[in-house]
PDB file of C-alpha atoms in Angstrom:
ATOM      1  CA  UNK A 114       0.000   0.000   0.000  1.00  0.00           C
ATOM      2  CA  UNK A 115       2.827   2.369   0.831  1.00  0.00           C
ATOM      3  CA  UNK A 116       4.471   1.684  -2.498  1.00  0.00           C
ATOM      4  CA  UNK A 117       1.275   2.423  -4.438  1.00  0.00           C
ATOM      5  CA  UNK A 118       1.138   5.942  -3.025  1.00  0.00           C
ATOM      6  CA  UNK A 119       4.507   6.707  -4.618  1.00  0.00           C
ATOM      7  CA  UNK A 120       3.712   5.067  -7.944  1.00  0.00           C
ATOM      8  CA  UNK A 121       2.302   8.363  -9.178  1.00  0.00           C
ATOM      9  CA  UNK A 122       5.797   9.880  -9.049  1.00  0.00           C
ATOM     10  CA  UNK A 123       7.309   7.256 -11.332  1.00  0.00           C
ATOM     11  CA  UNK A 124       7.911   8.353 -14.892  1.00  0.00           C
ATOM     12  CA  UNK A 125       5.421   6.560 -17.194  1.00  0.00           C
ATOM     13  CA  UNK A 126       6.698   4.392 -20.023  1.00  0.00           C
ATOM     14  CA  UNK A 127       5.111   3.185 -23.259  1.00  0.00           C
ATOM     15  CA  UNK A 128       6.889   0.370 -25.099  1.00  0.00           C
ATOM     16  CA  UNK A 129      10.018   1.195 -23.143  1.00  0.00           C
ATOM     17  CA  UNK A 130       9.906   4.875 -24.164  1.00  0.00           C
ATOM     18  CA  UNK A 131       9.675   7.441 -21.305  1.00  0.00           C
ATOM     19  CA  UNK A 132       6.669   9.707 -21.690  1.00  0.00           C
ATOM     20  CA  UNK A 133       8.096  12.499 -19.556  1.00  0.00           C
ATOM     21  CA  UNK A 134       9.125  14.352 -22.727  1.00  0.00           C
ATOM     22  CA  UNK A 135       5.519  14.448 -23.884  1.00  0.00           C
ATOM     23  CA  UNK A 136       4.390  15.772 -20.518  1.00  0.00           C
ATOM     24  CA  UNK A 137       7.063  18.485 -20.751  1.00  0.00           C
ATOM     25  CA  UNK A 138       6.043  19.548 -24.252  1.00  0.00           C
ATOM     26  CA  UNK A 139       2.281  19.336 -23.761  1.00  0.00           C
ATOM     27  CA  UNK A 140       1.872  22.693 -21.904  1.00  0.00           C
ATOM     28  CA  UNK A 141       3.244  24.525 -24.948  1.00  0.00           C
ATOM     29  CA  UNK A 142       0.324  23.213 -27.020  1.00  0.00           C
ATOM     30  CA  UNK A 143      -2.157  24.918 -24.705  1.00  0.00           C
ATOM     31  CA  UNK A 144      -0.772  28.412 -25.310  1.00  0.00           C
ATOM     32  CA  UNK A 145      -2.367  30.381 -28.173  1.00  0.00           C
ATOM     33  CA  UNK A 146      -0.035  30.885 -31.106  1.00  0.00           C
ATOM     34  CA  UNK A 147       0.815  34.517 -32.003  1.00  0.00           C
ATOM     35  CA  UNK A 148      -0.756  36.119 -35.054  1.00  0.00           C
ATOM     36  CA  UNK A 149      -0.692  39.423 -36.909  1.00  0.00           C
ATOM     37  CA  UNK A 150      -4.345  40.343 -36.565  1.00  0.00           C
ATOM     38  CA  UNK A 151      -5.217  43.681 -34.977  1.00  0.00           C
ATOM     39  CA  UNK A 152      -8.240  42.252 -33.199  1.00  0.00           C
ATOM     40  CA  UNK A 153      -7.429  39.466 -30.778  1.00  0.00           C
ATOM     41  CA  UNK A 154      -9.666  37.202 -28.759  1.00  0.00           C
ATOM     42  CA  UNK A 155     -10.044  37.114 -24.982  1.00  0.00           C
ATOM     43  CA  UNK A 156      -7.554  34.259 -24.516  1.00  0.00           C
ATOM     44  CA  UNK A 157      -4.780  36.108 -26.347  1.00  0.00           C
ATOM     45  CA  UNK A 158      -5.521  39.296 -24.441  1.00  0.00           C
ATOM     46  CA  UNK A 159      -5.486  37.438 -21.120  1.00  0.00           C
ATOM     47  CA  UNK A 160      -2.258  35.692 -22.072  1.00  0.00           C
ATOM     48  CA  UNK A 161      -0.574  38.989 -22.986  1.00  0.00           C
ATOM     49  CA  UNK A 162      -1.731  40.619 -19.750  1.00  0.00           C
ATOM     50  CA  UNK A 163      -0.528  37.676 -17.681  1.00  0.00           C
ATOM     51  CA  UNK A 164       2.910  37.590 -19.321  1.00  0.00           C
ATOM     52  CA  UNK A 165       3.253  41.362 -18.962  1.00  0.00           C
ATOM     53  CA  UNK A 166       2.353  41.208 -15.255  1.00  0.00           C
ATOM     54  CA  UNK A 167       4.827  38.397 -14.587  1.00  0.00           C
ATOM     55  CA  UNK A 168       7.620  40.119 -16.481  1.00  0.00           C
ATOM     56  CA  UNK A 169       7.016  43.430 -14.743  1.00  0.00           C
ATOM     57  CA  UNK A 170       6.959  41.786 -11.316  1.00  0.00           C
ATOM     58  CA  UNK A 171      10.212  39.919 -11.949  1.00  0.00           C
ATOM     59  CA  UNK A 172      12.108  42.729 -13.655  1.00  0.00           C
ATOM     60  CA  UNK A 173      11.197  45.559 -11.245  1.00  0.00           C
ATOM     61  CA  UNK A 174      14.055  44.877  -8.763  1.00  0.00           C
ATOM     62  CA  UNK A 175      16.626  44.477 -11.573  1.00  0.00           C
ATOM     63  CA  UNK A 176      18.515  47.160 -13.462  1.00  0.00           C
ATOM     64  CA  UNK A 177      18.674  47.414 -17.231  1.00  0.00           C
ATOM     65  CA  UNK A 178      21.418  44.791 -17.503  1.00  0.00           C
ATOM     66  CA  UNK A 179      19.132  42.258 -15.872  1.00  0.00           C
ATOM     67  CA  UNK A 180      16.326  42.936 -18.341  1.00  0.00           C
ATOM     68  CA  UNK A 181      18.131  40.699 -20.838  1.00  0.00           C
ATOM     69  CA  UNK A 182      16.896  37.800 -18.715  1.00  0.00           C
ATOM     70  CA  UNK A 183      13.228  38.775 -19.074  1.00  0.00           C
ATOM     71  CA  UNK A 184      12.459  36.198 -21.769  1.00  0.00           C
ATOM     72  CA  UNK A 185      14.194  33.335 -19.939  1.00  0.00           C
ATOM     73  CA  UNK A 186      12.614  34.028 -16.551  1.00  0.00           C
ATOM     74  CA  UNK A 187       9.128  34.688 -17.936  1.00  0.00           C
ATOM     75  CA  UNK A 188       9.224  31.537 -20.066  1.00  0.00           C
ATOM     76  CA  UNK A 189      10.423  29.495 -17.095  1.00  0.00           C
ATOM     77  CA  UNK A 190       7.634  30.909 -14.937  1.00  0.00           C
ATOM     78  CA  UNK A 191       4.924  29.992 -17.454  1.00  0.00           C
ATOM     79  CA  UNK A 192       6.509  26.580 -18.041  1.00  0.00           C
ATOM     80  CA  UNK A 193       6.587  25.673 -14.329  1.00  0.00           C
ATOM     81  CA  UNK A 194       3.132  27.113 -13.721  1.00  0.00           C
ATOM     82  CA  UNK A 195       1.602  25.094 -16.555  1.00  0.00           C
ATOM     83  CA  UNK A 196       3.246  21.835 -15.489  1.00  0.00           C
ATOM     84  CA  UNK A 197       2.332  22.290 -11.816  1.00  0.00           C
ATOM     85  CA  UNK A 198      -1.328  23.034 -12.561  1.00  0.00           C
ATOM     86  CA  UNK A 199      -1.716  20.285 -15.165  1.00  0.00           C
ATOM     87  CA  UNK A 200      -0.226  17.837 -12.686  1.00  0.00           C
ATOM     88  CA  UNK A 201      -3.186  18.354 -10.378  1.00  0.00           C
ATOM     89  CA  UNK A 202      -5.567  16.815 -12.924  1.00  0.00           C
ATOM     90  CA  UNK A 203      -6.523  13.171 -12.369  1.00  0.00           C
ATOM     91  CA  UNK A 204      -4.423  10.477 -14.049  1.00  0.00           C
ATOM     92  CA  UNK A 205      -1.648  12.890 -14.985  1.00  0.00           C
ATOM     93  CA  UNK A 206       2.073  12.924 -14.309  1.00  0.00           C
ATOM     94  CA  UNK A 207       3.843  15.935 -12.786  1.00  0.00           C
ATOM     95  CA  UNK A 208       7.446  16.194 -14.023  1.00  0.00           C
ATOM     96  CA  UNK A 209       8.292  18.804 -11.370  1.00  0.00           C
ATOM     97  CA  UNK A 210       7.949  16.158  -8.650  1.00  0.00           C
ATOM     98  CA  UNK A 211      11.223  14.702  -9.996  1.00  0.00           C
ATOM     99  CA  UNK A 212      14.243  16.098  -8.176  1.00  0.00           C
ATOM    100  CA  UNK A 213      16.481  15.378 -11.160  1.00  0.00           C
ATOM    101  CA  UNK A 214      14.417  17.608 -13.417  1.00  0.00           C
ATOM    102  CA  UNK A 215      14.229  20.468 -10.922  1.00  0.00           C
ATOM    103  CA  UNK A 216      17.986  20.331 -10.380  1.00  0.00           C
ATOM    104  CA  UNK A 217      18.478  20.299 -14.146  1.00  0.00           C
ATOM    105  CA  UNK A 218      16.522  23.562 -14.288  1.00  0.00           C
ATOM    106  CA  UNK A 219      18.037  25.167 -11.183  1.00  0.00           C
ATOM    107  CA  UNK A 220      21.729  24.384 -11.541  1.00  0.00           C
ATOM    108  CA  UNK A 221      22.420  25.810 -15.054  1.00  0.00           C
ATOM    109  CA  UNK A 222      20.456  29.003 -14.357  1.00  0.00           C
ATOM    110  CA  UNK A 223      22.131  29.509 -10.969  1.00  0.00           C
ATOM    111  CA  UNK A 224      25.529  28.882 -12.543  1.00  0.00           C
ATOM    112  CA  UNK A 225      24.733  31.385 -15.306  1.00  0.00           C
ATOM    113  CA  UNK A 226      23.930  34.091 -12.744  1.00  0.00           C
ATOM    114  CA  UNK A 227      27.130  33.297 -10.849  1.00  0.00           C
ATOM    115  CA  UNK A 228      29.315  33.401 -13.965  1.00  0.00           C
ATOM    116  CA  UNK A 229      27.638  36.642 -15.024  1.00  0.00           C
ATOM    117  CA  UNK A 230      28.669  38.243 -11.757  1.00  0.00           C
ATOM    118  CA  UNK A 231      32.214  36.866 -11.907  1.00  0.00           C
ATOM    119  CA  UNK A 232      32.619  38.181 -15.450  1.00  0.00           C
ATOM    120  CA  UNK A 233      31.093  41.649 -15.008  1.00  0.00           C
ATOM    121  CA  UNK A 234      32.036  42.497 -11.414  1.00  0.00           C
ATOM    122  CA  UNK A 235      34.357  39.879  -9.912  1.00  0.00           C
ATOM    123  CA  UNK A 236      35.321  41.973  -6.881  1.00  0.00           C
ATOM    124  CA  UNK A 237      31.717  42.606  -5.844  1.00  0.00           C
ATOM    125  CA  UNK A 238      30.718  38.978  -6.431  1.00  0.00           C
ATOM    126  CA  UNK A 239      33.576  37.637  -4.342  1.00  0.00           C
ATOM    127  CA  UNK A 240      32.897  40.329  -1.749  1.00  0.00           C
ATOM    128  CA  UNK A 241      29.623  38.586  -0.853  1.00  0.00           C
ATOM    129  CA  UNK A 242      31.692  35.790   0.675  1.00  0.00           C
ATOM    130  CA  UNK A 243      33.103  38.110   3.332  1.00  0.00           C
ATOM    131  CA  UNK A 244      30.849  40.898   4.664  1.00  0.00           C
ATOM    132  CA  UNK A 245      32.455  44.200   5.525  1.00  0.00           C
ATOM    133  CA  UNK A 246      33.632  44.603   9.109  1.00  0.00           C
ATOM    134  CA  UNK A 247      34.167  40.895   9.772  1.00  0.00           C
ATOM    135  CA  UNK A 248      36.660  40.242  12.632  1.00  0.00           C
ATOM    136  CA  UNK A 249      39.958  38.817  11.380  1.00  0.00           C
ATOM    137  CA  UNK A 250      39.782  35.503  13.333  1.00  0.00           C
ATOM    138  CA  UNK A 251      36.351  34.754  11.844  1.00  0.00           C
ATOM    139  CA  UNK A 252      37.316  35.371   8.219  1.00  0.00           C
ATOM    140  CA  UNK A 253      38.311  31.757   7.272  1.00  0.00           C
ATOM    141  CA  UNK A 254      35.250  30.207   8.929  1.00  0.00           C
ATOM    142  CA  UNK A 255      32.909  32.833   7.488  1.00  0.00           C
ATOM    143  CA  UNK A 256      34.274  32.349   3.973  1.00  0.00           C
ATOM    144  CA  UNK A 257      33.670  28.592   4.241  1.00  0.00           C
ATOM    145  CA  UNK A 258      30.127  29.133   5.534  1.00  0.00           C
ATOM    146  CA  UNK A 259      29.263  31.672   2.824  1.00  0.00           C
ATOM    147  CA  UNK A 260      30.767  29.470   0.120  1.00  0.00           C
ATOM    148  CA  UNK A 261      28.735  26.504   1.315  1.00  0.00           C
ATOM    149  CA  UNK A 262      25.552  28.554   1.402  1.00  0.00           C
ATOM    150  CA  UNK A 263      26.301  29.757  -2.120  1.00  0.00           C
ATOM    151  CA  UNK A 264      26.878  26.257  -3.480  1.00  0.00           C
ATOM    152  CA  UNK A 265      23.711  24.770  -1.975  1.00  0.00           C
ATOM    153  CA  UNK A 266      21.445  27.362  -3.581  1.00  0.00           C
ATOM    154  CA  UNK A 267      20.569  25.232  -6.637  1.00  0.00           C
ATOM    155  CA  UNK A 268      19.993  22.218  -4.378  1.00  0.00           C
ATOM    156  CA  UNK A 269      17.662  24.284  -2.200  1.00  0.00           C
ATOM    157  CA  UNK A 270      15.746  25.455  -5.276  1.00  0.00           C
ATOM    158  CA  UNK A 271      15.218  21.929  -6.552  1.00  0.00           C
ATOM    159  CA  UNK A 272      14.413  20.351  -3.182  1.00  0.00           C
ATOM    160  CA  UNK A 273      11.935  23.098  -2.259  1.00  0.00           C
ATOM    161  CA  UNK A 274       9.915  22.672  -5.438  1.00  0.00           C
ATOM    162  CA  UNK A 275      10.048  18.871  -5.304  1.00  0.00           C
ATOM    163  CA  UNK A 276       9.148  18.579  -1.620  1.00  0.00           C
ATOM    164  CA  UNK A 277       6.173  20.948  -1.738  1.00  0.00           C
ATOM    165  CA  UNK A 278       4.594  19.347  -4.800  1.00  0.00           C
ATOM    166  CA  UNK A 279       5.285  15.790  -3.624  1.00  0.00           C
ATOM    167  CA  UNK A 280       3.775  16.440  -0.206  1.00  0.00           C
ATOM    168  CA  UNK A 281       0.669  17.973  -1.745  1.00  0.00           C
ATOM    169  CA  UNK A 282       0.123  15.085  -4.141  1.00  0.00           C
ATOM    170  CA  UNK A 283       0.554  12.552  -1.337  1.00  0.00           C
ATOM    171  CA  UNK A 284      -1.968  14.338   0.867  1.00  0.00           C
ATOM    172  CA  UNK A 285      -4.498  14.488  -1.955  1.00  0.00           C
ATOM    173  CA  UNK A 286      -4.122  10.775  -2.663  1.00  0.00           C
ATOM    174  CA  UNK A 287      -4.317   9.818   1.020  1.00  0.00           C
ATOM    175  CA  UNK A 288      -7.457  11.850   1.667  1.00  0.00           C
ATOM    176  CA  UNK A 289      -9.126  10.742  -1.578  1.00  0.00           C
ATOM    177  CA  UNK A 290      -8.402   7.101  -0.689  1.00  0.00           C
ATOM    178  CA  UNK A 291      -9.879   7.633   2.768  1.00  0.00           C
ATOM    179  CA  UNK A 292     -12.965   9.251   1.230  1.00  0.00           C
ATOM    180  CA  UNK A 293     -13.570   6.280  -1.071  1.00  0.00           C
ATOM    181  CA  UNK A 294     -13.025   3.712   1.691  1.00  0.00           C
ATOM    182  CA  UNK A 295     -15.243   5.466   4.238  1.00  0.00           C
ATOM    183  CA  UNK A 296     -18.113   6.079   1.810  1.00  0.00           C
ATOM    184  CA  UNK A 297     -19.671   2.638   2.324  1.00  0.00           C
ATOM    185  CA  UNK A 298     -18.836   2.448   6.037  1.00  0.00           C
ATOM    186  CA  UNK A 299     -19.441   5.958   7.410  1.00  0.00           C
ATOM    187  CA  UNK A 300     -21.063   8.194   4.783  1.00  0.00           C
ATOM    188  CA  UNK A 301     -21.143  11.251   7.048  1.00  0.00           C
ATOM    189  CA  UNK A 302     -17.415  11.063   7.738  1.00  0.00           C
ATOM    190  CA  UNK A 303     -16.826  10.431   4.048  1.00  0.00           C
ATOM    191  CA  UNK A 304     -18.677  13.626   3.090  1.00  0.00           C
ATOM    192  CA  UNK A 305     -16.676  15.578   5.651  1.00  0.00           C
ATOM    193  CA  UNK A 306     -13.468  14.109   4.262  1.00  0.00           C
ATOM    194  CA  UNK A 307     -14.554  15.058   0.743  1.00  0.00           C
ATOM    195  CA  UNK A 308     -14.984  18.662   1.897  1.00  0.00           C
ATOM    196  CA  UNK A 309     -11.480  18.570   3.328  1.00  0.00           C
ATOM    197  CA  UNK A 310     -10.260  17.150   0.019  1.00  0.00           C
ATOM    198  CA  UNK A 311     -11.890  20.017  -1.877  1.00  0.00           C
ATOM    199  CA  UNK A 312     -10.228  22.597   0.369  1.00  0.00           C
ATOM    200  CA  UNK A 313      -6.904  20.813   0.040  1.00  0.00           C
ATOM    201  CA  UNK A 314      -7.201  20.808  -3.739  1.00  0.00           C
ATOM    202  CA  UNK A 315      -7.777  24.570  -3.736  1.00  0.00           C
ATOM    203  CA  UNK A 316      -4.774  24.947  -1.466  1.00  0.00           C
ATOM    204  CA  UNK A 317      -2.647  22.829  -3.797  1.00  0.00           C
ATOM    205  CA  UNK A 318      -3.612  25.014  -6.751  1.00  0.00           C
ATOM    206  CA  UNK A 319      -2.311  27.989  -4.786  1.00  0.00           C
ATOM    207  CA  UNK A 320       0.827  26.075  -3.793  1.00  0.00           C
ATOM    208  CA  UNK A 321       1.502  25.114  -7.420  1.00  0.00           C
ATOM    209  CA  UNK A 322       1.310  28.763  -8.466  1.00  0.00           C
ATOM    210  CA  UNK A 323       3.324  30.048  -5.508  1.00  0.00           C
ATOM    211  CA  UNK A 324       6.112  27.492  -5.893  1.00  0.00           C
ATOM    212  CA  UNK A 325       6.547  28.333  -9.581  1.00  0.00           C
ATOM    213  CA  UNK A 326       6.726  32.020  -8.691  1.00  0.00           C
ATOM    214  CA  UNK A 327       9.157  31.450  -5.793  1.00  0.00           C
ATOM    215  CA  UNK A 328      11.470  29.354  -7.982  1.00  0.00           C
ATOM    216  CA  UNK A 329      11.786  32.101 -10.589  1.00  0.00           C
ATOM    217  CA  UNK A 330      11.810  34.912  -8.016  1.00  0.00           C
ATOM    218  CA  UNK A 331      14.798  33.411  -6.198  1.00  0.00           C
ATOM    219  CA  UNK A 332      16.639  33.093  -9.496  1.00  0.00           C
ATOM    220  CA  UNK A 333      15.970  36.765 -10.190  1.00  0.00           C
ATOM    221  CA  UNK A 334      17.274  37.657  -6.717  1.00  0.00           C
ATOM    222  CA  UNK A 335      20.434  35.650  -7.374  1.00  0.00           C
ATOM    223  CA  UNK A 336      20.784  37.533 -10.639  1.00  0.00           C
ATOM    224  CA  UNK A 337      20.307  40.857  -8.842  1.00  0.00           C
ATOM    225  CA  UNK A 338      23.302  40.103  -6.622  1.00  0.00           C
ATOM    226  CA  UNK A 339      25.553  39.590  -9.636  1.00  0.00           C
ATOM    227  CA  UNK A 340      24.717  42.493 -11.925  1.00  0.00           C
TER     228      UNK A 340
END
């Protein structure tokens, strides 16, 4: 029984071919394609407003040099948001519950922000490892601590996204299983559990949106330190 709860996090296969690539590409099919018409429909207008709001929110703390990252960060935000929300549908697979995928997204982007800072302002980037006014005896230990905290940033990004989505999916499956089992035994308790399941589902929708935003927001903050 315990194993069956975690089966939903296993990548599906068809004839030995992993279907995770299809689940990664499917959200792009849901977005309206651009066109040259002057008059657009409501979906295109809503999409443009949503992308503009996300880009403005992410780029406000950054200077003009950081605006070059607007396309990457906005695309990543929409990509994570689409995958997280589609993963809440029944009989679907959520790729962002895989730690390997989240690390594959976090590590290259974090490394790009770090290399950007080392290339443009190496003194300021290395200065983050030793705050001003540090006592001389504490300098070696503080440099080691700051270096460790810097290196675990991509791991923290990936683990945070994976843990929050995995915990939410497990809770939904546990409560839905309890609702189905209790329906024939204690209908009143089953109805109460179904209400809890509905509230939890709404909460998970919010968590899916927040975690996608936090992932990209932290990357933008890392970028802000290096430009």
